[in-house]
mmCIF file of C-alpha atoms and ligand atoms in Angstrom:
data_model
loop_
_atom_site.group_PDB
_atom_site.id
_atom_site.type_symbol
_atom_site.label_atom_id
_atom_site.label_comp_id
_atom_site.label_asym_id
_atom_site.label_seq_id
_atom_site.Cartn_x
_atom_site.Cartn_y
_atom_site.Cartn_z
ATOM 1 C CA MET V 208 11.508 -84.750 -52.011
ATOM 2 C CA ILE V 209 11.875 -82.975 -55.338
ATOM 3 C CA VAL V 210 13.408 -85.056 -58.251
ATOM 4 C CA THR V 211 14.109 -84.139 -61.543
ATOM 5 C CA ARG V 212 16.071 -85.003 -64.392
ATOM 6 C CA PHE V 213 18.795 -84.429 -67.456
ATOM 7 C CA ALA V 214 17.779 -87.258 -69.938
ATOM 8 C CA PRO V 215 20.418 -87.016 -73.087
ATOM 9 C CA SER V 216 20.980 -89.209 -75.315
ATOM 10 C CA PRO V 217 24.459 -89.218 -77.066
ATOM 11 C CA ASN V 218 23.350 -89.561 -80.451
ATOM 12 C CA GLY V 219 25.792 -86.239 -80.676
ATOM 13 C CA PRO V 220 27.154 -83.466 -78.663
ATOM 14 C CA LEU V 221 25.452 -80.984 -76.621
ATOM 15 C CA HIS V 222 24.317 -77.407 -77.632
ATOM 16 C CA LEU V 223 22.477 -74.989 -75.229
ATOM 17 C CA GLY V 224 18.726 -76.430 -75.672
ATOM 18 C CA HIS V 225 20.369 -79.187 -73.547
ATOM 19 C CA ALA V 226 22.343 -76.707 -71.069
ATOM 20 C CA TYR V 227 19.224 -74.762 -70.483
ATOM 21 C CA SER V 228 17.096 -78.336 -70.490
ATOM 22 C CA ALA V 229 19.814 -78.994 -67.904
ATOM 23 C CA ILE V 230 19.685 -75.740 -66.030
ATOM 24 C CA VAL V 231 15.879 -75.965 -65.712
ATOM 25 C CA ALA V 232 15.443 -79.183 -64.690
ATOM 26 C CA HIS V 233 18.630 -78.476 -62.186
ATOM 27 C CA ASP V 234 17.707 -75.845 -60.232
ATOM 28 C CA LEU V 235 13.716 -76.729 -60.297
ATOM 29 C CA ALA V 236 15.820 -80.110 -58.054
ATOM 30 C CA ALA V 237 17.766 -77.157 -56.223
ATOM 31 C CA GLN V 238 15.402 -74.069 -55.160
ATOM 32 C CA ALA V 239 13.299 -77.343 -53.754
ATOM 33 C CA GLY V 240 15.860 -78.771 -51.999
ATOM 34 C CA GLY V 241 15.561 -81.973 -54.020
ATOM 35 C CA GLN V 242 17.602 -83.721 -56.345
ATOM 36 C CA PHE V 243 18.790 -83.295 -59.618
ATOM 37 C CA ILE V 244 20.165 -86.551 -61.995
ATOM 38 C CA LEU V 245 21.451 -87.159 -64.710
ATOM 39 C CA ARG V 246 20.323 -90.836 -67.220
ATOM 40 C CA VAL V 247 22.398 -91.130 -69.760
ATOM 41 C CA GLU V 248 19.661 -92.293 -72.743
ATOM 42 C CA ASP V 249 21.252 -94.537 -74.763
ATOM 43 C CA ILE V 250 18.981 -97.287 -75.697
ATOM 44 C CA ASP V 251 19.620 -96.457 -79.645
ATOM 45 C CA ALA V 252 22.864 -98.742 -80.008
ATOM 46 C CA GLU V 253 22.755 -98.448 -83.323
ATOM 47 C CA ARG V 254 23.093 -94.265 -82.410
ATOM 48 C CA SER V 255 24.776 -94.276 -80.107
ATOM 49 C CA ARG V 256 28.574 -93.361 -79.123
ATOM 50 C CA PRO V 257 29.495 -93.864 -75.522
ATOM 51 C CA GLU V 258 32.696 -91.227 -75.609
ATOM 52 C CA LEU V 259 30.006 -88.725 -75.789
ATOM 53 C CA ALA V 260 28.471 -89.139 -71.804
ATOM 54 C CA GLY V 261 32.051 -88.140 -70.515
ATOM 55 C CA SER V 262 31.448 -85.385 -72.262
ATOM 56 C CA PHE V 263 28.088 -84.337 -71.397
ATOM 57 C CA ARG V 264 29.493 -84.703 -67.926
ATOM 58 C CA ALA V 265 31.905 -82.415 -68.907
ATOM 59 C CA ASP V 266 29.702 -79.533 -70.363
ATOM 60 C CA LEU V 267 27.246 -79.718 -67.041
ATOM 61 C CA ALA V 268 29.876 -79.179 -64.798
ATOM 62 C CA TRP V 269 31.396 -76.639 -66.925
ATOM 63 C CA LEU V 270 27.335 -74.704 -66.603
ATOM 64 C CA GLY V 271 28.665 -74.680 -62.992
ATOM 65 C CA LEU V 272 25.764 -77.410 -62.441
ATOM 66 C CA THR V 273 26.062 -80.765 -59.723
ATOM 67 C CA TRP V 274 23.399 -83.733 -60.173
ATOM 68 C CA ARG V 275 24.045 -87.607 -59.235
ATOM 69 C CA ASP V 276 24.432 -90.282 -62.082
ATOM 70 C CA VAL V 277 21.899 -93.191 -62.594
ATOM 71 C CA PRO V 278 22.677 -95.947 -64.465
ATOM 72 C CA ALA V 279 22.233 -95.288 -68.719
ATOM 73 C CA GLN V 280 19.543 -96.999 -70.737
ATOM 74 C CA SER V 281 21.928 -99.933 -71.707
ATOM 75 C CA THR V 282 22.324 -101.249 -68.749
ATOM 76 C CA ARG V 283 18.317 -101.705 -67.495
ATOM 77 C CA LEU V 284 17.820 -104.412 -70.734
ATOM 78 C CA ALA V 285 16.201 -107.002 -69.338
ATOM 79 C CA GLU V 286 13.640 -104.535 -66.807
ATOM 80 C CA TYR V 287 12.524 -103.178 -70.216
ATOM 81 C CA ALA V 288 12.303 -106.769 -71.756
ATOM 82 C CA ASP V 289 10.517 -107.715 -69.115
ATOM 83 C CA ALA V 290 8.109 -104.725 -69.010
ATOM 84 C CA ALA V 291 6.965 -106.234 -72.121
ATOM 85 C CA GLU V 292 6.428 -109.458 -71.518
ATOM 86 C CA ARG V 293 3.970 -108.292 -68.674
ATOM 87 C CA LEU V 294 2.428 -105.530 -71.681
ATOM 88 C CA LYS V 295 2.882 -109.093 -74.090
ATOM 89 C CA ALA V 296 0.644 -111.552 -71.432
ATOM 90 C CA MET V 297 -1.994 -107.853 -70.801
ATOM 91 C CA GLY V 298 -2.765 -109.221 -73.966
ATOM 92 C CA LEU V 299 -1.376 -105.185 -75.388
ATOM 93 C CA LEU V 300 1.084 -105.356 -77.814
ATOM 94 C CA TYR V 301 1.552 -107.544 -81.386
ATOM 95 C CA PRO V 302 4.042 -107.898 -83.610
ATOM 96 C CA CYS V 303 4.885 -105.888 -87.157
ATOM 97 C CA VAL V 304 7.039 -106.393 -89.977
ATOM 98 C CA CYS V 305 5.907 -102.891 -91.588
ATOM 99 C CA THR V 306 9.462 -100.603 -92.958
ATOM 100 C CA ARG V 307 9.419 -97.732 -92.370
ATOM 101 C CA ALA V 308 8.179 -97.371 -96.234
ATOM 102 C CA ASP V 309 4.924 -99.548 -95.365
ATOM 103 C CA ILE V 310 3.822 -97.437 -93.053
ATOM 104 C CA ALA V 311 4.059 -93.943 -95.162
ATOM 105 C CA ALA V 312 2.909 -96.012 -98.348
ATOM 106 C CA ALA V 313 -0.589 -96.725 -96.299
ATOM 107 C CA ALA V 314 -0.655 -93.832 -93.666
ATOM 108 C CA THR V 315 -3.408 -91.904 -94.038
ATOM 109 C CA GLN V 316 -2.985 -89.280 -90.935
ATOM 110 C CA THR V 317 0.157 -87.644 -89.445
ATOM 111 C CA GLY V 318 0.459 -87.668 -85.494
ATOM 112 C CA PRO V 319 2.401 -85.622 -83.259
ATOM 113 C CA GLU V 320 5.362 -88.369 -84.689
ATOM 114 C CA GLY V 321 4.916 -88.624 -88.133
ATOM 115 C CA PRO V 322 2.471 -91.313 -90.388
ATOM 116 C CA VAL V 323 0.269 -92.367 -88.362
ATOM 117 C CA TYR V 324 0.287 -96.480 -88.671
ATOM 118 C CA PRO V 325 -2.436 -96.965 -89.529
ATOM 119 C CA GLY V 326 -2.636 -101.004 -88.087
ATOM 120 C CA THR V 327 -2.014 -103.339 -90.870
ATOM 121 C CA CYS V 328 -0.196 -105.435 -88.383
ATOM 122 C CA ARG V 329 -3.460 -105.422 -86.339
ATOM 123 C CA ARG V 330 -5.157 -106.782 -88.327
ATOM 124 C CA ASN V 331 -3.187 -109.172 -90.994
ATOM 125 C CA PRO V 332 -1.421 -110.839 -88.092
ATOM 126 C CA PRO V 333 2.379 -112.198 -89.991
ATOM 127 C CA ALA V 334 2.812 -115.754 -89.972
ATOM 128 C CA SER V 335 5.490 -115.418 -87.716
ATOM 129 C CA SER V 336 7.078 -112.444 -85.040
ATOM 130 C CA GLN V 337 10.910 -113.057 -85.746
ATOM 131 C CA GLY V 338 12.726 -110.346 -85.928
ATOM 132 C CA ALA V 339 9.233 -107.694 -85.243
ATOM 133 C CA ALA V 340 9.021 -104.802 -83.746
ATOM 134 C CA TRP V 341 6.203 -104.898 -81.187
ATOM 135 C CA ARG V 342 3.616 -102.236 -80.772
ATOM 136 C CA LEU V 343 0.787 -101.371 -78.112
ATOM 137 C CA ASP V 344 -3.213 -101.430 -79.072
ATOM 138 C CA VAL V 345 -3.573 -97.765 -78.192
ATOM 139 C CA THR V 346 -7.343 -98.554 -78.574
ATOM 140 C CA ALA V 347 -7.726 -101.566 -76.304
ATOM 141 C CA ALA V 348 -4.630 -100.110 -74.007
ATOM 142 C CA MET V 349 -6.978 -97.054 -73.463
ATOM 143 C CA GLU V 350 -10.600 -99.240 -72.195
ATOM 144 C CA GLN V 351 -8.349 -101.259 -70.119
ATOM 145 C CA ALA V 352 -6.659 -97.749 -68.463
ATOM 146 C CA GLY V 353 -9.848 -95.939 -68.346
ATOM 147 C CA PRO V 354 -9.525 -91.765 -67.754
ATOM 148 C CA LEU V 355 -6.163 -90.809 -66.938
ATOM 149 C CA TYR V 356 -5.085 -87.242 -66.254
ATOM 150 C CA TRP V 357 -1.676 -85.725 -65.540
ATOM 151 C CA THR V 358 -0.705 -82.431 -64.835
ATOM 152 C CA ASP V 359 2.311 -79.700 -66.701
ATOM 153 C CA ALA V 360 2.564 -76.954 -64.279
ATOM 154 C CA LEU V 361 2.431 -74.127 -66.908
ATOM 155 C CA ALA V 362 0.331 -76.056 -69.664
ATOM 156 C CA GLY V 363 -1.642 -76.928 -66.454
ATOM 157 C CA PRO V 364 -3.711 -80.651 -66.327
ATOM 158 C CA GLN V 365 -5.044 -82.440 -68.884
ATOM 159 C CA GLN V 366 -6.451 -85.724 -70.215
ATOM 160 C CA ALA V 367 -4.582 -88.508 -71.208
ATOM 161 C CA ARG V 368 -4.931 -88.641 -74.977
ATOM 162 C CA PRO V 369 -2.182 -91.798 -76.321
ATOM 163 C CA ASP V 370 -3.448 -92.108 -79.456
ATOM 164 C CA LYS V 371 -3.297 -89.204 -81.716
ATOM 165 C CA GLY V 372 -0.283 -90.886 -82.664
ATOM 166 C CA GLY V 373 -2.131 -94.263 -82.992
ATOM 167 C CA ASP V 374 -0.101 -97.066 -82.034
ATOM 168 C CA LEU V 375 2.633 -96.594 -81.305
ATOM 169 C CA VAL V 376 5.938 -99.645 -80.950
ATOM 170 C CA LEU V 377 7.457 -100.331 -77.424
ATOM 171 C CA VAL V 378 9.459 -102.760 -78.505
ATOM 172 C CA ARG V 379 12.112 -101.942 -81.965
ATOM 173 C CA LYS V 380 13.350 -104.446 -83.337
ATOM 174 C CA SER V 381 16.767 -103.712 -82.846
ATOM 175 C CA ALA V 382 16.748 -102.835 -79.044
ATOM 176 C CA PRO V 383 14.511 -104.501 -76.477
ATOM 177 C CA ALA V 384 12.683 -101.499 -75.142
ATOM 178 C CA SER V 385 11.672 -97.932 -77.470
ATOM 179 C CA TYR V 386 11.773 -94.224 -76.344
ATOM 180 C CA HIS V 387 8.631 -93.886 -74.322
ATOM 181 C CA LEU V 388 9.178 -97.264 -72.704
ATOM 182 C CA ALA V 389 12.312 -96.779 -72.041
ATOM 183 C CA ALA V 390 12.042 -93.355 -70.341
ATOM 184 C CA THR V 391 8.911 -95.094 -68.192
ATOM 185 C CA LEU V 392 10.364 -96.951 -66.382
ATOM 186 C CA ASP V 393 13.357 -95.299 -65.827
ATOM 187 C CA ASP V 394 11.722 -92.969 -64.455
ATOM 188 C CA ALA V 395 10.105 -94.386 -62.425
ATOM 189 C CA ALA V 396 13.087 -96.214 -61.132
ATOM 190 C CA ASP V 397 14.964 -93.446 -60.637
ATOM 191 C CA GLY V 398 12.542 -91.891 -58.091
ATOM 192 C CA VAL V 399 12.198 -88.722 -60.395
ATOM 193 C CA THR V 400 9.099 -87.164 -59.165
ATOM 194 C CA LEU V 401 9.261 -83.506 -61.820
ATOM 195 C CA VAL V 402 10.161 -84.976 -65.273
ATOM 196 C CA THR V 403 11.619 -81.616 -66.997
ATOM 197 C CA ARG V 404 12.122 -81.630 -70.487
ATOM 198 C CA GLY V 405 11.250 -79.101 -73.541
ATOM 199 C CA ARG V 406 7.968 -78.346 -74.933
ATOM 200 C CA ASP V 407 8.389 -80.223 -78.602
ATOM 201 C CA LEU V 408 7.551 -83.833 -76.066
ATOM 202 C CA PHE V 409 4.888 -82.561 -74.709
ATOM 203 C CA ALA V 410 2.326 -85.174 -77.019
ATOM 204 C CA ALA V 411 4.954 -88.303 -75.972
ATOM 205 C CA THR V 412 3.225 -87.528 -72.221
ATOM 206 C CA HIS V 413 0.134 -88.258 -72.732
ATOM 207 C CA ILE V 414 1.676 -91.113 -73.700
ATOM 208 C CA HIS V 415 3.869 -92.443 -70.392
ATOM 209 C CA ARG V 416 1.050 -91.724 -68.298
ATOM 210 C CA LEU V 417 -1.057 -94.098 -70.341
ATOM 211 C CA LEU V 418 2.720 -96.569 -69.856
ATOM 212 C CA GLN V 419 2.071 -95.522 -66.025
ATOM 213 C CA ALA V 420 -1.526 -96.443 -65.522
ATOM 214 C CA LEU V 421 -0.795 -99.931 -67.233
ATOM 215 C CA LEU V 422 2.170 -101.277 -65.324
ATOM 216 C CA GLY V 423 1.474 -100.024 -62.326
ATOM 217 C CA LEU V 424 4.037 -96.998 -62.210
ATOM 218 C CA PRO V 425 4.439 -94.065 -59.533
ATOM 219 C CA VAL V 426 2.889 -90.076 -62.047
ATOM 220 C CA PRO V 427 5.235 -87.784 -61.685
ATOM 221 C CA GLN V 428 4.062 -84.187 -62.405
ATOM 222 C CA TRP V 429 5.723 -82.352 -65.463
ATOM 223 C CA HIS V 430 7.186 -79.292 -66.303
ATOM 224 C CA HIS V 431 7.450 -78.779 -70.051
ATOM 225 C CA HIS V 432 10.010 -76.006 -70.872
ATOM 226 C CA GLY V 433 9.917 -73.506 -74.136
ATOM 227 C CA LEU V 434 12.377 -74.748 -76.988
ATOM 228 C CA LEU V 435 15.437 -72.376 -78.042
ATOM 229 C CA VAL V 436 15.055 -71.250 -81.387
ATOM 230 C CA ASP V 437 17.487 -69.451 -83.725
ATOM 231 C CA GLU V 438 17.032 -65.927 -85.684
ATOM 232 C CA SER V 439 14.916 -67.907 -88.324
ATOM 233 C CA GLY V 440 12.588 -69.961 -85.746
ATOM 234 C CA THR V 441 13.805 -72.941 -86.269
ATOM 235 C CA LYS V 442 14.447 -75.091 -82.966
ATOM 236 C CA LEU V 443 17.566 -75.450 -81.986
ATOM 237 C CA ALA V 444 18.268 -78.993 -82.506
ATOM 238 C CA LYS V 445 22.040 -80.737 -82.660
ATOM 239 C CA ARG V 446 22.068 -82.548 -86.995
ATOM 240 C CA ARG V 447 21.323 -78.634 -87.512
ATOM 241 C CA GLY V 448 25.429 -77.892 -87.411
ATOM 242 C CA SER V 449 24.653 -75.011 -83.481
ATOM 243 C CA ALA V 450 27.281 -74.828 -81.669
ATOM 244 C CA SER V 451 27.938 -77.624 -79.182
ATOM 245 C CA LEU V 452 28.570 -76.665 -75.534
ATOM 246 C CA ALA V 453 31.685 -78.707 -76.351
ATOM 247 C CA ASP V 454 32.844 -76.150 -78.321
ATOM 248 C CA ARG V 455 32.153 -73.299 -76.223
ATOM 249 C CA ARG V 456 33.816 -74.876 -72.540
ATOM 250 C CA MET V 457 37.103 -75.112 -75.619
ATOM 251 C CA GLY V 458 37.217 -72.738 -76.439
ATOM 252 C CA ALA V 459 37.285 -71.056 -73.637
ATOM 253 C CA GLU V 460 34.343 -69.200 -73.102
ATOM 254 C CA ASP V 461 32.436 -69.123 -68.957
ATOM 255 C CA GLY V 462 29.744 -71.883 -68.895
ATOM 256 C CA ARG V 463 28.677 -70.670 -65.501
ATOM 257 C CA ARG V 464 28.652 -67.171 -67.119
ATOM 258 C CA LEU V 465 25.995 -68.478 -69.837
ATOM 259 C CA ALA V 466 24.486 -70.192 -67.035
ATOM 260 C CA ASP V 467 24.005 -67.199 -65.599
ATOM 261 C CA ALA V 468 22.715 -65.170 -68.423
ATOM 262 C CA MET V 469 20.368 -66.857 -69.392
ATOM 263 C CA ARG V 470 19.000 -67.769 -66.053
ATOM 264 C CA GLN V 471 18.300 -64.515 -66.845
ATOM 265 C CA GLY V 472 16.709 -64.445 -70.077
ATOM 266 C CA ARG V 473 19.265 -63.601 -71.717
ATOM 267 C CA PHE V 474 20.544 -66.495 -74.940
ATOM 268 C CA PRO V 475 23.616 -65.359 -77.102
ATOM 269 C CA ALA V 476 23.404 -63.705 -79.849
ATOM 270 C CA GLY V 477 20.100 -64.791 -82.320
ATOM 271 C CA ILE V 478 18.850 -67.474 -79.414
ATOM 272 C CA LEU V 479 15.350 -66.995 -78.505
ATOM 273 C CA LEU V 480 13.153 -68.931 -75.768
ATOM 274 C CA ASP V 481 9.484 -69.326 -78.217
HETATM 275 N N1 LIG O 238 16.217 -88.812 -74.337
HETATM 276 C C1 LIG O 238 15.789 -87.958 -74.918
HETATM 277 C C2 LIG O 238 16.300 -86.853 -76.246
HETATM 278 O O1 LIG O 238 17.897 -86.716 -75.187
HETATM 279 C C3 LIG O 238 15.336 -87.176 -73.710
HETATM 280 C C4 LIG O 238 14.096 -87.609 -73.101
HETATM 281 C C5 LIG O 238 13.645 -87.032 -72.206
HETATM 282 O O2 LIG O 238 13.650 -86.102 -71.869
HETATM 283 O O3 LIG O 238 11.906 -87.977 -71.638
HETATM 284 O O4 LIG O 238 15.294 -85.896 -77.139
#
């Protein structure tokens, strides 16, 4: 059975880009007689606003979608910590005490997620791992895993290249997992067979594929859809203040009609699909 998911972070209200993502995931499951699940990705305790989860559900219902709830990330911290311990036991994680400013000053390359970590703490381990983040030694991990492949429904077969962003953080200073570790474990725990999300997260999938191999997790298919952009070609983002679904819902717009228009490729004024 096909299981898809929508996995928003409750850091700000949902906007039209999220609506499109949820509709794509919902419809791919519905067309195949499968299941569509909602997972609230509240791993970032500092930025999470718990009250938004209820608003997300109201937004999805307003769009005419039906879904199954699975546990939020904040309830799964022990599983993340357990997976991190396994990776440590495999010798693949190392503690890192560098700050963002240290990395910005030392980095010589830019990867998909910003400055590539130059490996400072891998070469010179910190005296103590107290309060440290834990990074994956991506070169060692790729050697252990061997060549890996994954398939995107739109872009076709891919060879995993998780090294483009350098050694990435899997355990944060302030949380037992980063997005990459938490989302990969959750997709497996939730039985997701088709991971649908925007093309902006394409590079993340290379990393998730590596984590699946290291942790012995099942390998789903992926579907990275195009992104909604505004008139200037800029990706819609909640930070830039594009109209939220909650505003539209309170303004008595017809959510089902909006969802159907988007299904037919008609987006509200000024919004184009990349
Ligand atoms: N929680 C992520 C976000 O809101 C989405 C992660 C995913 O779909 O894998 O951007």
